mmCIF file of C-alpha atoms and ligand atoms in Angstrom:
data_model
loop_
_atom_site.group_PDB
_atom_site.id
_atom_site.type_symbol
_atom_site.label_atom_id
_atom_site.label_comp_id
_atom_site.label_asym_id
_atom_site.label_seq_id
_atom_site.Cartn_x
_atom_site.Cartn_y
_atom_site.Cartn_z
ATOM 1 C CA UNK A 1 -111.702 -20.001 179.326
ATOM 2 C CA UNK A 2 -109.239 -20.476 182.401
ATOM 3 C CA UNK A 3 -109.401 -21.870 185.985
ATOM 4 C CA UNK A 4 -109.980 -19.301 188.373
ATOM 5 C CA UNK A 5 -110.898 -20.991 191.665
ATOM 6 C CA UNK A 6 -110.472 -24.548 193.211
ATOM 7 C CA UNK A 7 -112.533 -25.378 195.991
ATOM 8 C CA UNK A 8 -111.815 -28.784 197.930
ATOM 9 C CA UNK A 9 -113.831 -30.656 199.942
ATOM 10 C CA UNK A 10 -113.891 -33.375 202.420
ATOM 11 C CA UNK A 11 -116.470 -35.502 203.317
ATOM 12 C CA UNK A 12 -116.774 -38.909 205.294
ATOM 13 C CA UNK A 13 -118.913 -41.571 203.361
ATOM 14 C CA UNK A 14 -120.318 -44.552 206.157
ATOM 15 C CA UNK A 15 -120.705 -48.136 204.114
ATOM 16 C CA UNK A 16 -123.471 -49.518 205.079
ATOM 17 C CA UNK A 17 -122.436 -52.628 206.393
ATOM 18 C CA UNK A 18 -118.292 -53.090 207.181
ATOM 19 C CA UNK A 19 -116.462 -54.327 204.242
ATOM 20 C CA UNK A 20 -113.478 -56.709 204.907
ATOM 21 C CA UNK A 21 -111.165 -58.075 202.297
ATOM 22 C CA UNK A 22 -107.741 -59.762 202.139
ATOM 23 C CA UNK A 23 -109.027 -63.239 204.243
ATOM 24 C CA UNK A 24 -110.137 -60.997 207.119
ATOM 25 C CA UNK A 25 -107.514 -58.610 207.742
ATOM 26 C CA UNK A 26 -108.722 -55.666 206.213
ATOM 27 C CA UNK A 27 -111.683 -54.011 207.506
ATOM 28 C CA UNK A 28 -113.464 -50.681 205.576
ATOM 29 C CA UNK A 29 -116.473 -48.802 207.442
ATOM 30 C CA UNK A 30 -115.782 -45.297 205.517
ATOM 31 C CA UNK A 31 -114.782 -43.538 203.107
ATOM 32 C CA UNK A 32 -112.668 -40.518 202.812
ATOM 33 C CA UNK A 33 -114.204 -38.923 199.775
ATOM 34 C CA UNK A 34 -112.516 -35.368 198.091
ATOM 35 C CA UNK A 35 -114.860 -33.097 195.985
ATOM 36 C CA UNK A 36 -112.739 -30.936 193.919
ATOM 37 C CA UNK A 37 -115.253 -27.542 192.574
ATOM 38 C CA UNK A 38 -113.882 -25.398 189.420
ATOM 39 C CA UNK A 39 -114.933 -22.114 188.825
ATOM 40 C CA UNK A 40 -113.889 -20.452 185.457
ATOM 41 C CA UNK A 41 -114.338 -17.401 183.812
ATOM 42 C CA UNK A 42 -117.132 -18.193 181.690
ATOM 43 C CA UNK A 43 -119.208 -19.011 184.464
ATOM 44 C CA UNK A 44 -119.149 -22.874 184.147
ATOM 45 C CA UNK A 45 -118.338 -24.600 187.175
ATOM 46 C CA UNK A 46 -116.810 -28.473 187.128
ATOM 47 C CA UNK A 47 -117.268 -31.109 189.594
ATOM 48 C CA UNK A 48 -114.998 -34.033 190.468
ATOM 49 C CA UNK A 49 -114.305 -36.891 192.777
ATOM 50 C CA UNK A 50 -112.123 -38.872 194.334
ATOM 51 C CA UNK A 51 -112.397 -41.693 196.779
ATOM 52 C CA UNK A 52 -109.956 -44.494 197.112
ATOM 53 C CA UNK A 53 -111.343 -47.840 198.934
ATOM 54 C CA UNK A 54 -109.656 -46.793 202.141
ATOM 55 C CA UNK A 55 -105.800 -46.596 202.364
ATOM 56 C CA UNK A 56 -104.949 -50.125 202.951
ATOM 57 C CA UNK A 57 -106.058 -51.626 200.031
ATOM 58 C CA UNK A 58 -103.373 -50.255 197.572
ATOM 59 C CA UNK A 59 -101.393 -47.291 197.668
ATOM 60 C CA UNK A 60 -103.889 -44.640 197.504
ATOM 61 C CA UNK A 61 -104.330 -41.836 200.868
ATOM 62 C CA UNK A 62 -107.366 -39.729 200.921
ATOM 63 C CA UNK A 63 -105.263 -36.789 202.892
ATOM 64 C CA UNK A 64 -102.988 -37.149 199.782
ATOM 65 C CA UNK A 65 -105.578 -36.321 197.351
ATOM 66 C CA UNK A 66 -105.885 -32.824 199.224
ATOM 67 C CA UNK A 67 -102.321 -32.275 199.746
ATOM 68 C CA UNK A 68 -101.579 -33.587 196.218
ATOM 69 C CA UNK A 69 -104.371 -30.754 194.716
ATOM 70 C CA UNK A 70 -102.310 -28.637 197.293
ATOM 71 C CA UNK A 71 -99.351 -29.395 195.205
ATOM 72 C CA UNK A 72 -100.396 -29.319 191.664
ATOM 73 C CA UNK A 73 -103.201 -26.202 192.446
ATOM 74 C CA UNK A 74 -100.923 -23.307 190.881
ATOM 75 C CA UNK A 75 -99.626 -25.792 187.885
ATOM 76 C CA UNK A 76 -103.355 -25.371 186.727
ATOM 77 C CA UNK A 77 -105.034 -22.335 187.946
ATOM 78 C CA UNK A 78 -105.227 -20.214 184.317
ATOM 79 C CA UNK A 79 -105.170 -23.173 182.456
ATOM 80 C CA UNK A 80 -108.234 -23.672 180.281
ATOM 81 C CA UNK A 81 -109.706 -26.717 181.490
ATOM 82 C CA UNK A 82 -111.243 -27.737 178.559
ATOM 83 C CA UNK A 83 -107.789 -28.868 177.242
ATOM 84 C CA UNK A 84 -107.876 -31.818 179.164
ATOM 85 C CA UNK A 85 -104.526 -32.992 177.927
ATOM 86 C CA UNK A 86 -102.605 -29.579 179.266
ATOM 87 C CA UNK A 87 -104.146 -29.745 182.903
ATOM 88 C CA UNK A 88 -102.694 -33.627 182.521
ATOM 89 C CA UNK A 89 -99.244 -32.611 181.702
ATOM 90 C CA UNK A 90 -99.309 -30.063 184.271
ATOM 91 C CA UNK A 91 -100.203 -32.275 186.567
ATOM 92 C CA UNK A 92 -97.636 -34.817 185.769
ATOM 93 C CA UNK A 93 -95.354 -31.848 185.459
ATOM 94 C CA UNK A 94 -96.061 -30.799 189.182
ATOM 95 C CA UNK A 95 -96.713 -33.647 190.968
ATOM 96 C CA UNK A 96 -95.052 -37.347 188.923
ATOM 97 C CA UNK A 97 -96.862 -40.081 189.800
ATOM 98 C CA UNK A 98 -99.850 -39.875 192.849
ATOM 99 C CA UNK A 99 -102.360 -40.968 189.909
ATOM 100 C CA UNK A 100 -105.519 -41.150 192.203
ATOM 101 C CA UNK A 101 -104.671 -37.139 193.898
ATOM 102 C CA UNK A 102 -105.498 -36.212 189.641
ATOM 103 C CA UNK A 103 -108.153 -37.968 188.871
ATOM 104 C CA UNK A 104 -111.087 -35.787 190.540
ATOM 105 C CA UNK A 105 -109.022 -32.479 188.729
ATOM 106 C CA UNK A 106 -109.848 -34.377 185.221
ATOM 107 C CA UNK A 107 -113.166 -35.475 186.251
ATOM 108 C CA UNK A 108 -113.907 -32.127 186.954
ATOM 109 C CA UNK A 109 -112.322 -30.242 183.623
ATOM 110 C CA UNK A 110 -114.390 -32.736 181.707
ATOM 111 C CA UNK A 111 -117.512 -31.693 183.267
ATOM 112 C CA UNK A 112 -116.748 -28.059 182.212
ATOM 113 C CA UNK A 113 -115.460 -29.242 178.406
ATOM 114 C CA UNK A 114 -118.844 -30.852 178.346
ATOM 115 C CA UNK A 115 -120.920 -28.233 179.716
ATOM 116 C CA UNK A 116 -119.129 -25.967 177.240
ATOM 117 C CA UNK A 117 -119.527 -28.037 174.149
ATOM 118 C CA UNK A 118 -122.931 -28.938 174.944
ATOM 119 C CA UNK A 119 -122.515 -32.612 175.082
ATOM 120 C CA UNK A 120 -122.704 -35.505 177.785
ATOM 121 C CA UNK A 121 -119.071 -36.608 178.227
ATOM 122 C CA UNK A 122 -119.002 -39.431 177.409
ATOM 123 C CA UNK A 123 -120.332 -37.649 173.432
ATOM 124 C CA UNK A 124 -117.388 -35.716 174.023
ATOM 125 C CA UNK A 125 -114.915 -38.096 174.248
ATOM 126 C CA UNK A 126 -116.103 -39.722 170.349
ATOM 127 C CA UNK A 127 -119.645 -41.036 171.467
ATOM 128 C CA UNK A 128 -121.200 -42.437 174.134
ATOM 129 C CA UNK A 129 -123.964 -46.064 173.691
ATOM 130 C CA UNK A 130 -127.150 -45.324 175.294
ATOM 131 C CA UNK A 131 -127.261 -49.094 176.383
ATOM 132 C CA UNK A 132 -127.817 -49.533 179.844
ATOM 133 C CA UNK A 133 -125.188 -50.406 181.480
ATOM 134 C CA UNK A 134 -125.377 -54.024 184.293
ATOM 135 C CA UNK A 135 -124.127 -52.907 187.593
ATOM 136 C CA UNK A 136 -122.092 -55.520 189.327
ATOM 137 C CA UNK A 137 -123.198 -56.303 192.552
ATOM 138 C CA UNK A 138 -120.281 -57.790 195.458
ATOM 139 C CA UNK A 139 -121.081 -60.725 197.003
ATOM 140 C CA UNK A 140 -118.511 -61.151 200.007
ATOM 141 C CA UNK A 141 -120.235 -63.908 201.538
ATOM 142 C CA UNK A 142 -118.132 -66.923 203.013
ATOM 143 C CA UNK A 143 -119.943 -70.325 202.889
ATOM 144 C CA UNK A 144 -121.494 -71.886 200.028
ATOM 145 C CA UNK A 145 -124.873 -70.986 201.254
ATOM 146 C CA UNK A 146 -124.392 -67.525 202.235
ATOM 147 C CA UNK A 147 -123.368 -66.813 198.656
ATOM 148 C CA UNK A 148 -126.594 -68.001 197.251
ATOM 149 C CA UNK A 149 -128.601 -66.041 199.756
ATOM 150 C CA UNK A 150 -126.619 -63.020 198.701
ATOM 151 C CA UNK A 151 -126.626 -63.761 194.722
ATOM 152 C CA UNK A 152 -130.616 -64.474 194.684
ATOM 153 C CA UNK A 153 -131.229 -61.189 197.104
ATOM 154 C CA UNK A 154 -129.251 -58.996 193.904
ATOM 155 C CA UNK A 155 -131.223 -61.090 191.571
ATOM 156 C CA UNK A 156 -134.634 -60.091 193.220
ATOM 157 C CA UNK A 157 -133.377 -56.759 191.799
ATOM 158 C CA UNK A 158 -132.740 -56.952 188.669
ATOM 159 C CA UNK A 159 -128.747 -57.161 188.925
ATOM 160 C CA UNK A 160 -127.591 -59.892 185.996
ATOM 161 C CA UNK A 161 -124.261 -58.786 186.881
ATOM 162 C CA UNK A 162 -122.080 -60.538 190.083
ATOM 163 C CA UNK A 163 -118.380 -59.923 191.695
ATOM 164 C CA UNK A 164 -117.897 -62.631 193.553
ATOM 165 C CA UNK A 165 -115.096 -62.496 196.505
ATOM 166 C CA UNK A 166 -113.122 -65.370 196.818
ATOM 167 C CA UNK A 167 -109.489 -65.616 198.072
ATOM 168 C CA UNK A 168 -110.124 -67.480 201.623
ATOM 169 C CA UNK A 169 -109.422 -70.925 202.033
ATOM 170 C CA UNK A 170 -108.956 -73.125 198.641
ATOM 171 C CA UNK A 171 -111.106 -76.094 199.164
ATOM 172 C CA UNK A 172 -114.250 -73.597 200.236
ATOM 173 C CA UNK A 173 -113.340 -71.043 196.840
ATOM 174 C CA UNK A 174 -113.448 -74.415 194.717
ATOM 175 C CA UNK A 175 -117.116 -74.889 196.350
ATOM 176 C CA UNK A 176 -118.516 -71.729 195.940
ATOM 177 C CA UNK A 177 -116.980 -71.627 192.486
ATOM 178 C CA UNK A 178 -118.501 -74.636 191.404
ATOM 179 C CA UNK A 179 -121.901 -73.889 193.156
ATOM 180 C CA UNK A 180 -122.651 -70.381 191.945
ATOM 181 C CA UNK A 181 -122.167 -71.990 188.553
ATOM 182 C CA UNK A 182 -124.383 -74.991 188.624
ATOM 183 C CA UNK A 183 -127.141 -71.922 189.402
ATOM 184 C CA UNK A 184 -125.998 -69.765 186.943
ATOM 185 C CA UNK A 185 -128.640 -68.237 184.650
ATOM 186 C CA UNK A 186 -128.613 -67.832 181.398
ATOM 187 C CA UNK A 187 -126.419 -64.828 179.947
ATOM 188 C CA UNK A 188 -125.737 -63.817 183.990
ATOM 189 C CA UNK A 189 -122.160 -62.622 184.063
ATOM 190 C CA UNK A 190 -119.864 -63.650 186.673
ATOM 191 C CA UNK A 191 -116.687 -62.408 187.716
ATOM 192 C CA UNK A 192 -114.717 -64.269 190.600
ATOM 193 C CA UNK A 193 -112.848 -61.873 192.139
ATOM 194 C CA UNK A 194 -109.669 -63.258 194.082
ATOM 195 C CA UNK A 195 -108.637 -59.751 195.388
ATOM 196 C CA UNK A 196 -104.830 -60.729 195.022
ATOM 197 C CA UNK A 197 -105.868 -63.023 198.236
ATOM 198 C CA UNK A 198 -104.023 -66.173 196.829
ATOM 199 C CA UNK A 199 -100.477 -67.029 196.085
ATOM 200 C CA UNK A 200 -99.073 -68.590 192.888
ATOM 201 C CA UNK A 201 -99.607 -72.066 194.402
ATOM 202 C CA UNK A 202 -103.447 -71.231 195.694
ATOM 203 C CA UNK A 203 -104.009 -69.804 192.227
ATOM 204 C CA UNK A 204 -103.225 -73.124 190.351
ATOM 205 C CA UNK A 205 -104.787 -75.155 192.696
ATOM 206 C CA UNK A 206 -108.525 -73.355 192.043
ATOM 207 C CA UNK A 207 -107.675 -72.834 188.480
ATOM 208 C CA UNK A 208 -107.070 -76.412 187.570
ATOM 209 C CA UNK A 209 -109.834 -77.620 189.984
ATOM 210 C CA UNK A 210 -112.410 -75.403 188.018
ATOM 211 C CA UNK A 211 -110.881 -75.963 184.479
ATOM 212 C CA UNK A 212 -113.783 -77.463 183.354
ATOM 213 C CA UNK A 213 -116.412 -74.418 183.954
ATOM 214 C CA UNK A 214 -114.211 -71.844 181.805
ATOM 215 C CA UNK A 215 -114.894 -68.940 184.407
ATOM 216 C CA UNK A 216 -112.674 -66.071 184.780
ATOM 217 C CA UNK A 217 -110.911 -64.790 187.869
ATOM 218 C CA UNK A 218 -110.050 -61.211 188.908
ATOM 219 C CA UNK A 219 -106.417 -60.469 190.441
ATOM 220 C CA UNK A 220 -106.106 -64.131 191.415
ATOM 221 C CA UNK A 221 -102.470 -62.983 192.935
ATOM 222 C CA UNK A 222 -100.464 -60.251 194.750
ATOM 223 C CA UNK A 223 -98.787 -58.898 190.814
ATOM 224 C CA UNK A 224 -97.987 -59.097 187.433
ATOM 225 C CA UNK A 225 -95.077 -60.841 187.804
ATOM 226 C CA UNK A 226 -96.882 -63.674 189.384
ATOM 227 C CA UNK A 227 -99.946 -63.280 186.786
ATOM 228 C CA UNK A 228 -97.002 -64.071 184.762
ATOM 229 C CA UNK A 229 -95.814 -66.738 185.998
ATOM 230 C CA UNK A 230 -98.318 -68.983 186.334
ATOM 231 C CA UNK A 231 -99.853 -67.723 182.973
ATOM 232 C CA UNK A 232 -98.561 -71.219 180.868
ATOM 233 C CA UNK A 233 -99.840 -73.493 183.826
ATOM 234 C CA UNK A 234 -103.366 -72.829 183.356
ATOM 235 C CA UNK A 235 -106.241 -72.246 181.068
ATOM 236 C CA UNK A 236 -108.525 -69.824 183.114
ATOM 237 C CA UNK A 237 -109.334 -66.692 181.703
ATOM 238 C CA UNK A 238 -108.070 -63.081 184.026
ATOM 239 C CA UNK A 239 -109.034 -60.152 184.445
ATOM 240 C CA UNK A 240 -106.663 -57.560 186.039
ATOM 241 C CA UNK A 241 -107.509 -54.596 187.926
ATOM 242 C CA UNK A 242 -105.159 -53.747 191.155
ATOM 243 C CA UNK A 243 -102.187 -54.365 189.194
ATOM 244 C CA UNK A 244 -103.768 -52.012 186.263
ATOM 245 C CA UNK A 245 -102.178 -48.611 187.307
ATOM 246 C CA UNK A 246 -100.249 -47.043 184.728
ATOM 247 C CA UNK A 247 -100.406 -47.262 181.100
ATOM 248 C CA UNK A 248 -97.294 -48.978 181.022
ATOM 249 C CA UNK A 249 -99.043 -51.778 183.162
ATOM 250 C CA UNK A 250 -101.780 -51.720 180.134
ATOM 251 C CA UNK A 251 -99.483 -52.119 177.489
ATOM 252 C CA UNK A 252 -97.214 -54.975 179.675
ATOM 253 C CA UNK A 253 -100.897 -57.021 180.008
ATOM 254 C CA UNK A 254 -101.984 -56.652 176.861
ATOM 255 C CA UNK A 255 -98.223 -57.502 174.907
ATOM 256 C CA UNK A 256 -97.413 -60.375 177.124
ATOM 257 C CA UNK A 257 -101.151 -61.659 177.127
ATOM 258 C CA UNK A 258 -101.412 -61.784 180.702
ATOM 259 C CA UNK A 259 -105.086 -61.188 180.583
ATOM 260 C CA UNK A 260 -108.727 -61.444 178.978
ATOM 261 C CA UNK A 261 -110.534 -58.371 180.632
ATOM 262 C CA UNK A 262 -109.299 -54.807 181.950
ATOM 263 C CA UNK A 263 -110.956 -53.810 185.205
ATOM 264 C CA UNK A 264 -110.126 -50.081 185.073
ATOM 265 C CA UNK A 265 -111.185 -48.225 188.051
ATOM 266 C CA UNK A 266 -111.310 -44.751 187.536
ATOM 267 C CA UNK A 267 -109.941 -43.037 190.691
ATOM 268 C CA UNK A 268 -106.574 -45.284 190.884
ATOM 269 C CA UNK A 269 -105.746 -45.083 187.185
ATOM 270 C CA UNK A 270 -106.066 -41.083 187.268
ATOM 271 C CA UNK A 271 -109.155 -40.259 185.974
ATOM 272 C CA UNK A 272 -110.941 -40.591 182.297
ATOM 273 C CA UNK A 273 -108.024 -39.020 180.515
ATOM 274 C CA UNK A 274 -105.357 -41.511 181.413
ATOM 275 C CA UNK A 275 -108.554 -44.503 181.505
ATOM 276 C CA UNK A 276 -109.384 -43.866 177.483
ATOM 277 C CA UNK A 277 -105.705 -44.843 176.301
ATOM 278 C CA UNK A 278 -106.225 -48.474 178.518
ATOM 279 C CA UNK A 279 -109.701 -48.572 176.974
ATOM 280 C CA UNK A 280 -108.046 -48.378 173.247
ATOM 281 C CA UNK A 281 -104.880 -50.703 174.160
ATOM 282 C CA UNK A 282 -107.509 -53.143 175.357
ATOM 283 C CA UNK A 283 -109.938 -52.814 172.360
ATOM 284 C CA UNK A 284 -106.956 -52.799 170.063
ATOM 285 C CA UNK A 285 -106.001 -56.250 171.752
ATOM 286 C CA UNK A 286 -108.877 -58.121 171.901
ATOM 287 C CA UNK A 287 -109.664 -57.422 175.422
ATOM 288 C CA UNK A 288 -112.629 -56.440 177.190
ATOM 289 C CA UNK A 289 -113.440 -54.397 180.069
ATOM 290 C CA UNK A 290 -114.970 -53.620 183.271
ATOM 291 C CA UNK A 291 -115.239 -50.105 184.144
ATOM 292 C CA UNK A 292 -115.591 -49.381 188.387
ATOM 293 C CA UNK A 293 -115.974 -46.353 190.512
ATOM 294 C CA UNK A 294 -112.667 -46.869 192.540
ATOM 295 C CA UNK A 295 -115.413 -46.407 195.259
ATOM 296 C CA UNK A 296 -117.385 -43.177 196.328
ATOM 297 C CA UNK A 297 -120.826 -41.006 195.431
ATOM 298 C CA UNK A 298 -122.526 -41.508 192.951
ATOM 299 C CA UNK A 299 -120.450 -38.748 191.228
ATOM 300 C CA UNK A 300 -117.601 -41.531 190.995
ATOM 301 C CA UNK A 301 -120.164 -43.868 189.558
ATOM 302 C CA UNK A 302 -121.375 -41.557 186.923
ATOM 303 C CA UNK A 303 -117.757 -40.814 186.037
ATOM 304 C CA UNK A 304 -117.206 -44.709 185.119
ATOM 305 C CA UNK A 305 -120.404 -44.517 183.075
ATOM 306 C CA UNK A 306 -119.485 -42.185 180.987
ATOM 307 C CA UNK A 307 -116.424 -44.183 179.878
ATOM 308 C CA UNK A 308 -118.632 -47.544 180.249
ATOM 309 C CA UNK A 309 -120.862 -45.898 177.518
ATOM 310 C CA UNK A 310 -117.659 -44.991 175.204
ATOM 311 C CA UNK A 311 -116.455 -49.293 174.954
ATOM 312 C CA UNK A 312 -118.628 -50.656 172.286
ATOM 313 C CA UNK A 313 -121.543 -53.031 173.861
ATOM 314 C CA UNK A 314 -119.976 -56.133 173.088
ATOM 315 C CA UNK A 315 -116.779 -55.351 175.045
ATOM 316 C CA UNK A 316 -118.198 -54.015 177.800
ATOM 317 C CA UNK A 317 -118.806 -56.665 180.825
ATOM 318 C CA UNK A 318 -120.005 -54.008 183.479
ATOM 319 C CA UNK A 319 -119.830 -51.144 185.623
ATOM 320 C CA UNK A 320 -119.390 -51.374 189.255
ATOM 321 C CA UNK A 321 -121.235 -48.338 191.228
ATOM 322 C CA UNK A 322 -120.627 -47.717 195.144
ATOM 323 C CA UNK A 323 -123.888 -46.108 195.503
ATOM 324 C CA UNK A 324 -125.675 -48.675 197.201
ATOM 325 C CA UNK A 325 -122.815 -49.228 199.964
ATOM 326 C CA UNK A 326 -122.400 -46.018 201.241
ATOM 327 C CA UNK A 327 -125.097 -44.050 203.385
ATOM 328 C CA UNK A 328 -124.723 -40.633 202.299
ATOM 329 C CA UNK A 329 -125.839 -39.114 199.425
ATOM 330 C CA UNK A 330 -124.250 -35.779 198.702
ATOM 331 C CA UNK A 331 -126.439 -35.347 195.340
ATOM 332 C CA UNK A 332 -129.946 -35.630 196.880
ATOM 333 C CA UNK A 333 -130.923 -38.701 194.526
ATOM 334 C CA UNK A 334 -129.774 -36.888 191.296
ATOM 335 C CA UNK A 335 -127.919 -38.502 188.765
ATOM 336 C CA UNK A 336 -127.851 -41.953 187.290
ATOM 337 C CA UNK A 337 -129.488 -44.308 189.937
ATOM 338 C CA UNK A 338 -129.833 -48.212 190.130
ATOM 339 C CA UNK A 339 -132.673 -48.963 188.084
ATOM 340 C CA UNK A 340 -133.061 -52.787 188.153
ATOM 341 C CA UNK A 341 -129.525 -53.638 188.545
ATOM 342 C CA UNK A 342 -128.420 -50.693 185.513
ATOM 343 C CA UNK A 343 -127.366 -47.282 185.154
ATOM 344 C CA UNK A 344 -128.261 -45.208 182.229
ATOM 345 C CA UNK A 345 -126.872 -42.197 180.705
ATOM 346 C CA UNK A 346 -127.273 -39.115 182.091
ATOM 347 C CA UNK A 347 -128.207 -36.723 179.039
ATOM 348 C CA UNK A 348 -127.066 -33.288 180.749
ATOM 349 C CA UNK A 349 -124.503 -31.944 179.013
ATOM 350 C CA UNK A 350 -120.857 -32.475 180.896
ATOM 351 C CA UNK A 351 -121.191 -34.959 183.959
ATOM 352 C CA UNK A 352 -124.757 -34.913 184.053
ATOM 353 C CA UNK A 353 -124.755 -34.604 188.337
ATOM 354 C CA UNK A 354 -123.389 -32.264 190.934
ATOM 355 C CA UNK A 355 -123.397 -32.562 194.839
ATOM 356 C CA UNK A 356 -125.630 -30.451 196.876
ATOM 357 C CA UNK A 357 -122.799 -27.841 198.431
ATOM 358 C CA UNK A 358 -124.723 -27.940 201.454
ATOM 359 C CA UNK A 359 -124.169 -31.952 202.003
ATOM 360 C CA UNK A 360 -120.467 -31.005 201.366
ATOM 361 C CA UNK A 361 -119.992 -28.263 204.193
ATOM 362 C CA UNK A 362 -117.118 -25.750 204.174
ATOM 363 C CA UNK A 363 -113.926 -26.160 201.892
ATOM 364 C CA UNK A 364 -110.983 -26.924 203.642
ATOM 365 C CA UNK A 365 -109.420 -25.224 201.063
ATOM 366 C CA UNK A 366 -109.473 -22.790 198.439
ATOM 367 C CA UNK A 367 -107.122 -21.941 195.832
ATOM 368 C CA UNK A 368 -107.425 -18.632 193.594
ATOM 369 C CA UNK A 369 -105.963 -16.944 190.705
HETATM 370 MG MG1 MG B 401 -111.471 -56.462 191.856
#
C-alpha cells in the first residue's frame, strides 16, 4: 500500500465563549484547525488533525502545520502508511523538530493501518479498555464563587472530572484551592492547573499553604528547570504537560522525579506514535496520565481516546476533549460524543470518525505522486 495523494485543509474553529489564560494576557476566540486527507492505492483513505491552542500559548503556528506538510509532503508520498514508524523517520528526516506540523500525518496513517487491519486503533496499537473514559471539564472562573457555579453547572452533567485554572493572584488560588476541596465529592478528580502562571516563589507559597489537602498541580511554573528546583521544598504532587514535548523531556521527568502525572497532549507531542513511548516511560515509572486533545474537532478528541483507552484504567486520570468549546462541527455529530461527562470507544475500525468534506471546503493544497 503507498501514499498517493495528500489533501490539506484549513478551517477556522469559533470557541464558544473567549478563552484567556496567562493572568489575563492571553486571549483565544479561534482556532486554526489543519485536516490532513490520505488517499492510497488500496482505496483506504486516512484522516488527521491538527490544532494547536492558538500560537501564543507555546510554540506551535497553525500556518506551520501547512507549510511544515509542505515540507515533509514528498519525504512520504509512496511510503506505505501503515508503517507508522517509516512515515516518522521521514518526517524527522525532512523536517527535525516542528513536532505539532506531524502529528495530523500520523493520526492520519493510523486511521488507514486500522482500517486495513480491521481494528479500532487504539486494538492496533496492543489493545484498547472499553472503559469510558471522564472528560475533564475547564473551569477558568476567577472568584471563589464563580468556581462553584462553574464546577456544579459540569456536575449537573455528569462530568466527575475538573481542570481547574489557577495561576492569578496567590492569596485568591489558596481560596479557591481550599474551597473546591471542602466540596469535593467523593472519588471526583481534580486537577489544579497553574498554566506555568506562577513563579518559583508563587509556587511555594500555594504549595505549602495547601500542604495539608494533598492535591496536585499542573505546570505550576514557566519549566523544568524550575519544576526542578523547587521539587525538595515541597510535598505537592505535579503533573507536567507544557513542558512535556519531546521524549527526552519524558525521560528527564520521569529519572529526576520531577512529577506524579504526564499530561500528554497529542498535537504538541507529535501525534500517537511519538505519545505511546511517554505513555510506557510513564507506566514503567510509576506515573500516571492525562491524555488531551491539544485542542480542536472532535477528530483531535477521538485521537486522545484512542491512546486514553491503551493506559490501563487505574493509570488513567482523564481525557480532555475540545468538543464542547468550539462551535463548529466538521463531523456532523459523528464520532465519540459527551455522554454524561465520558467518551467511549468508537468500534469502527481505524479512527472510528471522519469530517464531512463539505464542512471542510476546498484544499488549499494538494500533493500527488
Ligand atoms: Mg494544562
Amino acid at each position: 500500500m503507498r501514499i498517493t495523494k495528500i489533501e490539506v485543509y484549513k478551517v477556522d474553529l469559533p470557541l464558544e465563549h473567549p478563552y484567556w489564560l496567562s493572568g489575563g494576557r492571553l486571549k483565544f476566540e479561534c482556532l486554526d484547525a489543519t485536516f490532513v486527507k490520505l488517499e492510497t492505492d488500496a482505496g483506504i483513505i486516512g484522516w488527521g488533525e491538527g490544532t494547536p491552542w492558538g500560537h501564543t500559548y507555546v510554540p506551535a503556528h497553525g500556518p506551520g502545520i501547512r507549510a511544515g506538510i509542505e515540507t515533509m509532503a514528498p519525504f512520504i508520498l509512496g511510503l506505505d502508511p501503515r508503517k507508522v514508524l517509516e512515515v516518522e523517520r521521514a518526517m524527522d528526516l525532512a523536517l527535525p523538530g516542528h513536532l505539532y506540523a506531524k502529528s495530523p500525518v500520523d493520526m492520519a496513517c493510523w486511521d488507514i493501518a486500522g482500517q486495513a487491519a480491521g481494528l479500532t486503533i487504539a486494538d492496533l496499537m496492543g489493545g484498547g479498555s472499553r472503559t469510558p473514559k471522564p472528560i475533564a471539564s475547564s473551569v477558568g472562573a476567577k472568584t471563589v464563587d464563580e468556581t462553584r457555579a462553574v464546577i456544579d453547572r459540569y456536575r449537573q452533567r455528569g462530568y466527575v472530572a475538573h481542570s481547574v485554572k489557577i495561576g492569578g493572584d496567590v492569596e485568591r488560588d489558596i481560596a479557591r484551592v481550599r474551597d473546591v476541596e471542602n466540596m469535593r465529592k467523593p472519588g471526583e478528580i481534580i486537577l489544579y492547573d497553574v498554566n506555568r502562571g506562577w513563579t518559583r516563589q508563587q509556587a511555594l507559597r500555594v504549595m505549602h499553604a495547601t500542604e495539608d489537602l494533598c492535591v496536585t498541580f499542573e505546570q505550576p511554573t514557566e519549566s523544568l528547570d524550575d519544576i526542578a528546583a523547587i521539587r525538595p521544598l515541597h510535598s505537592a504532587p505535579v503533573s507536567v504537560d507544557e513542558s512535556l514535548v519531546t521524549l527526552q523531556d519524558a525521560a528527564r521527568i520521569a529519572r529526576d522525579g520531577l512529577a506524579e502525572v504526564f499530561g500528554i497532549k497529542l498535537n504538541r507531542v507529535g501525534g500517537l506514535t511519538k505519545a505511546a513511548r511517554m505513555r510506557d516511560i510513564a507506566l514503567a515509572h510509576g506515573i500516571d496520565i492525562f491524555v488531551m486533545a491539544t485542542g480542536g474537532s472532535v477528530l483531535a478528541d477521538t485521537e486522545a481516546l484512542h491512546l486514553a483507552a491503551t493506559i490501563p484504567d487505574q493509570n488513567i486520570r482523564a481525557v480532555w476533549a475540545c468538543q464542547d468549546m468550539i462551535t463548529v462541527d466538521v463531523a456532523n455529530g459523528r464520532g465519540p460524543r459527551n455522554i454524561d461527562g465520558h467518551l467511549h470507544l468508537p468500534e469502527e475500525p481505524g479512527l472510528g470518525v471522519h469530517p464531512d468534506e463539505d464542512a471542510l471546503g476546498d484544499p488549499v493544497a494538494i500533493y500527488s505522486l
